[in-house]
XYZ file of C-alpha atoms in Angstrom:
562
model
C 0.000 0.000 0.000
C 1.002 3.854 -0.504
C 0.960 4.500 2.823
C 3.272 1.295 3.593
C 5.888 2.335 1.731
C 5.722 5.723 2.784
C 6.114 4.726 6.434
C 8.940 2.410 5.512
C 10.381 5.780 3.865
C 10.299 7.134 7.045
C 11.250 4.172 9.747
C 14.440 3.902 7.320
C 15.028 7.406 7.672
C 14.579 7.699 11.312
C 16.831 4.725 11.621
C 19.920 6.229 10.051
C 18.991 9.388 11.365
C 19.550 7.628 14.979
C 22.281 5.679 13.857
C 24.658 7.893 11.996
C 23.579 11.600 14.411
C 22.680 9.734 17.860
C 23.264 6.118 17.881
C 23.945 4.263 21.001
C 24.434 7.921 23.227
C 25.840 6.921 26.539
C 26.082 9.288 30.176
C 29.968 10.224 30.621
C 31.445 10.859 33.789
C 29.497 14.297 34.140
C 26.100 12.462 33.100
C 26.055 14.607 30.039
C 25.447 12.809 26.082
C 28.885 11.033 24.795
C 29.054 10.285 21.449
C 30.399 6.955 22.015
C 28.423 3.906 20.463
C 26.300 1.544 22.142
C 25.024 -0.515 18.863
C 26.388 -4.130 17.688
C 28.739 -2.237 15.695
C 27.006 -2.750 12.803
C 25.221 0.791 12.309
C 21.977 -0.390 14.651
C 21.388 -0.355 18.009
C 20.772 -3.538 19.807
C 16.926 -4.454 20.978
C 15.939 -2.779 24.238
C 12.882 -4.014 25.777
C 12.013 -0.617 27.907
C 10.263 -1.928 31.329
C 6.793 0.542 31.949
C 4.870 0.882 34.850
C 1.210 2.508 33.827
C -0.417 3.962 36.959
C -3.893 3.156 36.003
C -5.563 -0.575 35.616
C -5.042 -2.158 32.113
C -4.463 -4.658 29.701
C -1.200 -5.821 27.881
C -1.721 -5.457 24.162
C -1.183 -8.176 22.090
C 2.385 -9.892 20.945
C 1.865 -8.895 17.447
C 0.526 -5.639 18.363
C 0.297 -3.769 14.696
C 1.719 -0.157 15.930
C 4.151 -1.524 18.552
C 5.704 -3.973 15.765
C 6.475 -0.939 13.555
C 8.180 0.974 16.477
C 10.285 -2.191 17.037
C 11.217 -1.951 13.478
C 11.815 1.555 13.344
C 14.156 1.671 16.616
C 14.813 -2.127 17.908
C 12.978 -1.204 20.776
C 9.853 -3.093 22.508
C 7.964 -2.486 25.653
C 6.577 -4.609 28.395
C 3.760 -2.955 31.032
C 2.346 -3.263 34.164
C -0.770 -2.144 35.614
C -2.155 -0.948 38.957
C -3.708 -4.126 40.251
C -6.051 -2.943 44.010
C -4.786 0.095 45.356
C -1.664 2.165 43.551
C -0.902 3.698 46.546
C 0.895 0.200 47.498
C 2.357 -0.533 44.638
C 4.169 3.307 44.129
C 5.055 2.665 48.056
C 6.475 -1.219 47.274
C 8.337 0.566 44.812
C 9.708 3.661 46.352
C 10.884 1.376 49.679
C 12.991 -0.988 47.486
C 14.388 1.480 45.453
C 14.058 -0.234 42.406
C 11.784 0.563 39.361
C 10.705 -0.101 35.821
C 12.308 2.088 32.981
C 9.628 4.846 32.672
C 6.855 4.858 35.040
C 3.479 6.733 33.022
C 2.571 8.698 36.653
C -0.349 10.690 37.457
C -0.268 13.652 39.548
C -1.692 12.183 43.308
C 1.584 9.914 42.609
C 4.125 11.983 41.162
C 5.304 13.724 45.067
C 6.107 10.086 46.135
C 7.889 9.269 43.120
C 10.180 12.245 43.232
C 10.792 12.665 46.715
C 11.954 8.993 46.761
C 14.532 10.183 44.501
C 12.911 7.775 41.770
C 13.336 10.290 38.098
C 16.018 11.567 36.343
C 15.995 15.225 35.649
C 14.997 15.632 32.199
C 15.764 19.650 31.255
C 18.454 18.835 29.243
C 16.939 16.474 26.772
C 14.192 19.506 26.707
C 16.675 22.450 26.112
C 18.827 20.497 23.386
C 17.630 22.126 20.470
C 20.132 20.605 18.004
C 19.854 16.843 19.258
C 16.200 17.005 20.510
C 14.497 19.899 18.469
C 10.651 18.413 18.694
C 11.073 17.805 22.555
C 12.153 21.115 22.880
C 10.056 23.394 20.309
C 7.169 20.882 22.470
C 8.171 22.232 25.786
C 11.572 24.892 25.329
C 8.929 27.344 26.022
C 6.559 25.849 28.906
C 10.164 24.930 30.930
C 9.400 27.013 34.038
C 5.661 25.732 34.138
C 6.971 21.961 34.036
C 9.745 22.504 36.589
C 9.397 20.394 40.034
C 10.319 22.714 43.223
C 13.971 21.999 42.737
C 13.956 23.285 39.614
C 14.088 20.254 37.858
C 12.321 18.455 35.092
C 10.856 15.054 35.887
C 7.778 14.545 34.253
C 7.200 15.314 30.225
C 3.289 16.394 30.562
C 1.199 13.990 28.356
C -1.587 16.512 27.694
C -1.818 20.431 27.411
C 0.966 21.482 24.362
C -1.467 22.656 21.455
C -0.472 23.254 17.801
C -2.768 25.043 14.792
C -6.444 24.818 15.414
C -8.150 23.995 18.553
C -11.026 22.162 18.972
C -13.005 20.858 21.760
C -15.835 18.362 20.682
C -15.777 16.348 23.892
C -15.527 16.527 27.252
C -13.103 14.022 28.408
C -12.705 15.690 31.937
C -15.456 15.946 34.610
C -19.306 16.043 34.926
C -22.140 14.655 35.699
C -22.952 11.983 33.253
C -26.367 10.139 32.714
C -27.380 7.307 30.376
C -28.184 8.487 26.602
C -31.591 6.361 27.110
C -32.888 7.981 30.589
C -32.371 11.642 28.485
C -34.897 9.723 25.302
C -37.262 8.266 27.690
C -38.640 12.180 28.473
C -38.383 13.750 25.186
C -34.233 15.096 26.101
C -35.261 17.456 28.485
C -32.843 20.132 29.584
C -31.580 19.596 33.088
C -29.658 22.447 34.513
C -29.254 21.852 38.233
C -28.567 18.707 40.467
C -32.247 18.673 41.763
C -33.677 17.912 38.272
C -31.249 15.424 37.370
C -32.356 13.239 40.440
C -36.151 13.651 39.633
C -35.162 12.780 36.296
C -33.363 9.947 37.441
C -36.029 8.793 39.925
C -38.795 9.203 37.435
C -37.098 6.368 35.273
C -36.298 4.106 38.329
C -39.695 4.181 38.730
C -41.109 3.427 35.641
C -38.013 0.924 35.154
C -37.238 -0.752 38.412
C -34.899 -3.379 36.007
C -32.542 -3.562 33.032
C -31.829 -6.115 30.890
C -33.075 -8.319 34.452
C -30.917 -6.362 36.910
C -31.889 -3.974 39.372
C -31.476 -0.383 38.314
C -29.339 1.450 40.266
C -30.432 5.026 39.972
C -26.701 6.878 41.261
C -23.025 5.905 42.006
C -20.545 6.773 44.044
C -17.149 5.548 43.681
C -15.332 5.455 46.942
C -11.400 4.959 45.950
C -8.599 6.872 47.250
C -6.436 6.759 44.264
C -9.332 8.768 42.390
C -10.893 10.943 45.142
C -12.341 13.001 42.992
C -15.311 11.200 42.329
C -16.456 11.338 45.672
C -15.153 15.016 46.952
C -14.746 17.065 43.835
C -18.420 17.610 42.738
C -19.577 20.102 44.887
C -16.990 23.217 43.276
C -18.502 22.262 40.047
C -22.125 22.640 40.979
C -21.221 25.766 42.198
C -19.830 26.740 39.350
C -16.163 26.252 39.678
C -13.648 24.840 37.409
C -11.679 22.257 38.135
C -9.549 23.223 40.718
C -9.359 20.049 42.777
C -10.188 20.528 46.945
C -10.249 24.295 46.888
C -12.198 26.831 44.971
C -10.131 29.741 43.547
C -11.960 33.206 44.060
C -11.185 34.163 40.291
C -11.570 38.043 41.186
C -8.815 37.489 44.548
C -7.181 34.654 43.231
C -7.682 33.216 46.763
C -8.171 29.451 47.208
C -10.207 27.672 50.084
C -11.465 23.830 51.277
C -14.854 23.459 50.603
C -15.224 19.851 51.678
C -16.438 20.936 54.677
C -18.200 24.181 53.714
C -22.082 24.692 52.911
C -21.661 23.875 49.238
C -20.310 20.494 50.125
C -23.196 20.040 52.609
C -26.058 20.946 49.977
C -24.419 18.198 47.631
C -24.626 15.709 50.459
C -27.659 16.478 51.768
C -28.747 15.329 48.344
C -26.674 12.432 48.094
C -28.522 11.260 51.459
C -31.761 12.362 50.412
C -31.580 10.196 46.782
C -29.941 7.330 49.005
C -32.638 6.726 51.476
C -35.005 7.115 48.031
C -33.554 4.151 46.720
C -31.467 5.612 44.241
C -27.793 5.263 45.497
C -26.000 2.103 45.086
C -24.446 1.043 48.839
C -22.025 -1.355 46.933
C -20.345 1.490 45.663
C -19.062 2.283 48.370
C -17.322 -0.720 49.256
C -16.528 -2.001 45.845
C -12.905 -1.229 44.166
C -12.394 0.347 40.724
C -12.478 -2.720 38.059
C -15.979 -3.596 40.069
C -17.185 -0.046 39.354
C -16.613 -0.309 35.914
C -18.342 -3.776 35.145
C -21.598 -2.029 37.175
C -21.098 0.617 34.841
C -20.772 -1.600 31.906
C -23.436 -3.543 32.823
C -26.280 -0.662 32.002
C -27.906 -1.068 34.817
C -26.252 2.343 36.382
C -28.359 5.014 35.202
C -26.270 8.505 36.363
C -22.349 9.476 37.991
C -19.819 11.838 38.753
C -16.610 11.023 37.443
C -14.228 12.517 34.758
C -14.318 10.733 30.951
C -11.240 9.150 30.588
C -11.677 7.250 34.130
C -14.825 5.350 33.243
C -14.446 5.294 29.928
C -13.564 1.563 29.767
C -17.234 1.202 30.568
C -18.513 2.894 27.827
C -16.252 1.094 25.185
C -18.117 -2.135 26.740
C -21.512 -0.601 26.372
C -20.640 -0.055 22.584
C -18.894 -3.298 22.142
C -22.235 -5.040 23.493
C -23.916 -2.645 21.243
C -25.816 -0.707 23.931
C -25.673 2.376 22.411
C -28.546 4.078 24.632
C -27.016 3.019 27.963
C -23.750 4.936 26.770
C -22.902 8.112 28.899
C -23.672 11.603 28.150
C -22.622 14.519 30.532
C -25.072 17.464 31.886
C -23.878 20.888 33.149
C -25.810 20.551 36.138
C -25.527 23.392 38.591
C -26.788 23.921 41.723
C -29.290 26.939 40.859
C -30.243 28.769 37.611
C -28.200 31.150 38.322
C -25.035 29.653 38.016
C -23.125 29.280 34.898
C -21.247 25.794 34.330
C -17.673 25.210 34.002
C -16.968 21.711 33.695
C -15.010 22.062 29.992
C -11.676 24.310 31.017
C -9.568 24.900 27.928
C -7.105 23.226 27.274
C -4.391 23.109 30.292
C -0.537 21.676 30.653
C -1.085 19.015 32.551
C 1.332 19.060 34.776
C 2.685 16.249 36.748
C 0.944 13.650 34.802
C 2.461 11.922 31.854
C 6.195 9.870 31.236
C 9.073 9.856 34.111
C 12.515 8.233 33.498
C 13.192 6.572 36.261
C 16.973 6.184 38.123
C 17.174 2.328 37.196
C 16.844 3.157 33.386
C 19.370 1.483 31.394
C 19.519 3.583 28.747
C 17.619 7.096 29.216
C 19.435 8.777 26.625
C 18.479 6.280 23.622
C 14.631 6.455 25.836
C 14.726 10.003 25.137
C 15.978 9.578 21.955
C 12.810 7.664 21.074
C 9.941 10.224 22.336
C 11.982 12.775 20.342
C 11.184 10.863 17.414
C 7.583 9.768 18.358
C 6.968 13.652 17.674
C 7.650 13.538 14.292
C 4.269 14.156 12.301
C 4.195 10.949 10.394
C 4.656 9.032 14.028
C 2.040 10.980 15.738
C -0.463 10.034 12.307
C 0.311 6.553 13.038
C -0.677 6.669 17.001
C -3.223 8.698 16.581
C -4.916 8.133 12.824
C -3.106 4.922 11.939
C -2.321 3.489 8.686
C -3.718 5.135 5.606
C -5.390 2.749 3.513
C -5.848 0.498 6.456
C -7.571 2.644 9.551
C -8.551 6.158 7.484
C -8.584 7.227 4.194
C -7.567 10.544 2.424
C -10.570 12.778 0.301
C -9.468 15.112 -2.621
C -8.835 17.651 -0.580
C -6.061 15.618 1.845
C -8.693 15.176 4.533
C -8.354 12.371 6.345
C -11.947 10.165 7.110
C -13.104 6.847 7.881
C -15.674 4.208 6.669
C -18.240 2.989 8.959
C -16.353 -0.357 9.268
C -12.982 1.643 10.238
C -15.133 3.778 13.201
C -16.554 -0.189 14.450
C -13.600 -1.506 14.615
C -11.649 1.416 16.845
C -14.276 1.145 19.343
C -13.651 -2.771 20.306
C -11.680 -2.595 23.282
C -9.882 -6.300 21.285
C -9.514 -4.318 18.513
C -7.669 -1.732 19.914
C -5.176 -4.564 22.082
C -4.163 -5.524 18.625
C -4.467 -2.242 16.727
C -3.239 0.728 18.559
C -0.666 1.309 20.691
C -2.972 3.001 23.507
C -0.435 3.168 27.020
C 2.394 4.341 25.408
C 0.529 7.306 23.635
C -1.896 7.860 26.736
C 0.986 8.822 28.762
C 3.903 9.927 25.605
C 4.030 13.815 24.622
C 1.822 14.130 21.854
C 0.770 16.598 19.252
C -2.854 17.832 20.000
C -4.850 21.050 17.642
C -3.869 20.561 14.140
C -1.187 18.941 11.737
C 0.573 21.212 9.335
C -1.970 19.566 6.361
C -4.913 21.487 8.331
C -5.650 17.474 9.780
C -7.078 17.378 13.377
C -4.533 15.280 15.312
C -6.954 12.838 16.246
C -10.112 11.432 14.781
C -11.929 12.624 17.374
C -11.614 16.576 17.017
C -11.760 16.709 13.022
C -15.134 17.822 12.771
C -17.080 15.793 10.014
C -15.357 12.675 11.726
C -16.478 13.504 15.064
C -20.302 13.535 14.150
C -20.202 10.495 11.873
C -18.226 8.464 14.044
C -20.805 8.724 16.239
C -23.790 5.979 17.295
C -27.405 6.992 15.959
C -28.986 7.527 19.680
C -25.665 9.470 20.281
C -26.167 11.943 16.776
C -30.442 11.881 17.986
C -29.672 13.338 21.279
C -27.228 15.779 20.012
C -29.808 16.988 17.066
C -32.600 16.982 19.833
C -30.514 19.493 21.856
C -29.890 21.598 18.268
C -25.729 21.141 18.798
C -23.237 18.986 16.531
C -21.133 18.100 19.541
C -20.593 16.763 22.718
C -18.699 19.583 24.314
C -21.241 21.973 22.958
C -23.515 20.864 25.367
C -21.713 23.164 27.824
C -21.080 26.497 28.174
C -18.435 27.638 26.070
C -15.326 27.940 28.487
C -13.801 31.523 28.929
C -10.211 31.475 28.922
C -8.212 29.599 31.980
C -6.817 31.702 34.766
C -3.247 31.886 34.183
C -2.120 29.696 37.596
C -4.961 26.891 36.608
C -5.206 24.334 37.518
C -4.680 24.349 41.191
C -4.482 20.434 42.207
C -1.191 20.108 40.472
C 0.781 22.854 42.734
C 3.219 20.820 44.243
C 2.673 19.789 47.954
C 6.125 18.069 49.592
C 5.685 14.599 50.999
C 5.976 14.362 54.568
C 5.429 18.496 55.110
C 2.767 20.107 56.974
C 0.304 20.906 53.677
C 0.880 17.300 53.107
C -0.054 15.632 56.196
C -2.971 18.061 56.586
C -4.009 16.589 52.710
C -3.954 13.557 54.011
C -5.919 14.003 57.009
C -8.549 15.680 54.801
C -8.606 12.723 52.702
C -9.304 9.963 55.398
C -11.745 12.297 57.267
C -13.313 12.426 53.603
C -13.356 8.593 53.434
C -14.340 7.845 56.785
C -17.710 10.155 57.173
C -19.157 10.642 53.980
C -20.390 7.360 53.048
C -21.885 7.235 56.419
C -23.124 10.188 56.105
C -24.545 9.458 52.273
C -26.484 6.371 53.873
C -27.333 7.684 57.001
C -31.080 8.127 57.894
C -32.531 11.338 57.053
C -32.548 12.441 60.831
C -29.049 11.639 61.723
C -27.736 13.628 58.904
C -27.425 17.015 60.655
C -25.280 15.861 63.301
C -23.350 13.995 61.252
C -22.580 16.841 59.106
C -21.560 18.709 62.584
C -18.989 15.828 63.771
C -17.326 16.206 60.467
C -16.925 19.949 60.438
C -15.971 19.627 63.766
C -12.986 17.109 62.725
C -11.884 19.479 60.342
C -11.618 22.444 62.907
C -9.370 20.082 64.155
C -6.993 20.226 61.505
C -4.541 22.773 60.309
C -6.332 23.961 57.066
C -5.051 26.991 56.942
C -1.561 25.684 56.621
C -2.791 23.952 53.564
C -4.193 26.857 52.194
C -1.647 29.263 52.971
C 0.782 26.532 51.182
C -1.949 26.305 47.556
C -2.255 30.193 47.970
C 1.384 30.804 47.888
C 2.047 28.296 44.792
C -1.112 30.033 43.391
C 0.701 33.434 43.280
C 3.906 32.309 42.501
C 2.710 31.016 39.126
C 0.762 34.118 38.410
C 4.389 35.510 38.408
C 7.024 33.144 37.024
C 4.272 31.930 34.300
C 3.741 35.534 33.160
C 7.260 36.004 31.804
């Protein structure tokens, strides 16, 4: 095929390129690049099988995975993952005590403190400020440098999301919201819901009239309980009220002055609801002690009607529904609010995203030829592959270089098997990665070029979207205004074993300890449960953790200016 031989073009290319400019790099005594050759001597470097830790539950892709198979050709390299099996707090604190660690660890940001202040990364600036050896790594983050450096100055973590090129476009939401089943929206005509108290009646109206689905009991409302993604059990109340995601404290965008609110009168009024909908019937107790793969077979059951969770957490589940074929018990998100009044802010353009993405980690054999191989991965043609695929074979090209797929393409990238064979899904999840537009005018990804978005789409998904009068999922909100320059707040760095970080932590377990009991509590007890857990937090030093957010808060507003 065309395409083949143009990507053998280019894997040749790349090869020399490596071979002949930065073959076989090796740390000399001052741990800067050496020229000196690692390869068999015979112009290519040996095989290295690069050892990943993914901080998130998954599964290996197959042996003969398609896109991994052309990397190995490209650059003799493979990769073999693991994944967070129970709790990855356990697994980043097995690690961290023994001192001894995969290659490249894919971290997320409630990790990445433990990871560095074990002394677990390599710094990583001067990869990033090599403009001659490493030009995409730098022209990708040469200019974000100070908004990617840990406290210490140094560069550990290449953020996987956030660096934007040409065009942007948001047609999803990926991030948080309240999310509700495509068929409880049909079942009343798509009503618009604006604030939390609708979206239980609408819920309960449908638990009603369906008590089962598909012979299992519905469960109106879920609440995961897991410490590794908090968020889906403290988080909602800032966005009710209207606040964008900021994490555990709202940001007064006129002061720039952040503050807990998990104890605060916003947090109650989402609480008071939860209890209210659970002694209705309409909260699922198991959620509360189930883990995370549980939650996710509920959810991809269909029998879970409604949620608070961000996209690319649950979205597992929906890839099941549509494998299965249950299009209408697919996910849709609604801008609830508390009141009228308020004006949503779940979608946040697009932000750095600091803290999350690759780390090279001290027991890396080889970081420099690692390195070596993300600087490459940026190359257009590489970042068509991971994110398009092969022409001919996963999109096609229109008359006007437009790339598109058939309907049998757009079925097959949404089998969770599929992809395991197809796509190359951890490593690009976590890798730096072109997102906006190529320099052809293509969106980087099928999923933001817009007359792919909307036929790529299944027909209860494109009838809700016409019944609501918009061509895309992210229109369903209100059009973001532009971030405030220190956003987002949750990934200010907060030292392990300091003051703001004990009191974080204390939050947390207070968090896990009284608000399930106070979610399934009887009506009455409620009130003084509410008091015995603001109580517990007078108890704590809060204002040590806010002083500690407030001062990273204004010391972005300043370095990130420049």
């Amino acid at each position: 095929m065309k395409n083949s031989k143009k990507l053998l073009i280019i894997c040749l290319s790349v090869v020399l390129a490596l071979s002949f400019v930065l073959a076989g790099c090796k740390k000399d005594d001052r741990g800067e690049p050496s020229p000196t050759s690692s390869n068999d001597g015979g112009g290519k470097e040996n095989l290295m099988t690069i050892t990943a830790f993914i901080s998130r539950a998954g599964t290996n892709p197959t042996k003969d995975n398609r896109i991994y198979q052309k990397i190995k050709e490209a650059f003799n390299v493979e990769f073999q993952f693991e994944y967070v099996v129970g709790e990855i707090g356990e697994r980043v604190g097995t690690m961290t005590a023994g001192g001894e660690y995969p290659d490249i660890i894919g971290v997320q940001s409630n990790e990445a403190n433990q990871f560095i202040d074990a002394g677990a990364f390599i710094p990583l600036e001067k990869y990033i400020n090599d403009k001659e050896n490493f030009p995409n790594l730098n022209r990708h983050y040469g200019e974000l440098i100070n908004r990617i450096k840990h406290d210490d100055g140094h560069v550990y973590i290449m953020p996987n999301y956030g660096v934007h090129y040409g065009e942007h476009r948001q047609n999803e939401n990926w991030g948080p919201a309240f999310w509700i089943q495509i068929a409880v929206l049909k079942e009343f005509g798509y009503p618009k819901i604006k604030t939390l108290d609708e979206y239980f009646d609408l819920i309960e109206k449908y638990v009603e009239k369906y008590p089962e689905i598909d012979g299992q009991k519905t469960i109106g409302f879920i609440v995961l309980t897991d410490r590794g993604r908090d968020w889906t059990l403290r988080n909602a109340p800032s966005h009710l009220a209207g606040a964008p995601n900021d994490g555990i404290v709202i940001v007064d965008q006129e002061t720039k002055v952040a503050e807990v609110y998990q104890h605060k009168d916003i947090s109650k009024r989402y609480f008071k609801k939860l209890n209210e909908a659970y002694n209705n019937g309409l909260v699922d107790p198991e959620g509360f002690v189930i883990d995370f793969d549980q939650y996710i077979q509920k959810l991809a059951s269909g029998a879970v009607l409604g949620l608070f969770d961000q996209r690319w957490n649950f979205n597992k589940a929906n890839e099941a529904l549509h494998q299965q074929g249950k299009y209408d018990r697919m996910y849709m998100p609604v801008p609830i609010v508390f009141d009228e009044s308020i004006r949503d802010w779940y979608l946040t353009r697009p932000e750095l995203n600091v803290n999350s993405g690759f780390a090279i980690t001290t027991s890396c054999k080889d970081p420099d030829r690692v390195m070596r191989l993300f600087e490459a991965l940026l190359d257009e043609e590489w970042q068509k592959l991971l994110q398009w695929g092969e022409e001919g074979i996963d999109y096609l090209v229109d008359e006007d270089g437009m790339f598109y797929r058939n309907d049998q393409m757009r079925k097959e990238q949404q089998s969770p098997d599929w992809k395991l064979a197809n796509k190359a899904d951890d490593l690009f999840e976590f890798a730096p990665k072109l997102e906006g537009t190529y320099s052809d005018g293509n969106a980087t990804s099928p999923g933001l070029q817009p007359i792919e978005y909307f036929e790529g789409l299944t027909e209860p998904e494109k009838e809700l979207l016409t019944a609501y009068g918009v061509q895309t999922q992210g229109q369903l909100h209100s059009t973001p205004p532009e971030n405030p320059l220190y956003f987002p707040a949750w990934s200010i760095n907060i030292p392990t074993n300091s003051v703001p970080a004990t009191v974080s932590q204390q939050m947390q377990d207070l968090a896990f300890e009284y608000l399930p009991q106070i979610i399934m509590a009887p009506t009455s007890e409620f009130e003084s449960l509410w008091a015995d857990f603001v109580k517990k937090h007078e108890e704590l030093d809060i204002e040590a953790f806010e002083k500690h957010i407030n001062e990273g808060i204004q010391r972005r507003m300043t370095e990130w200016a420049k």
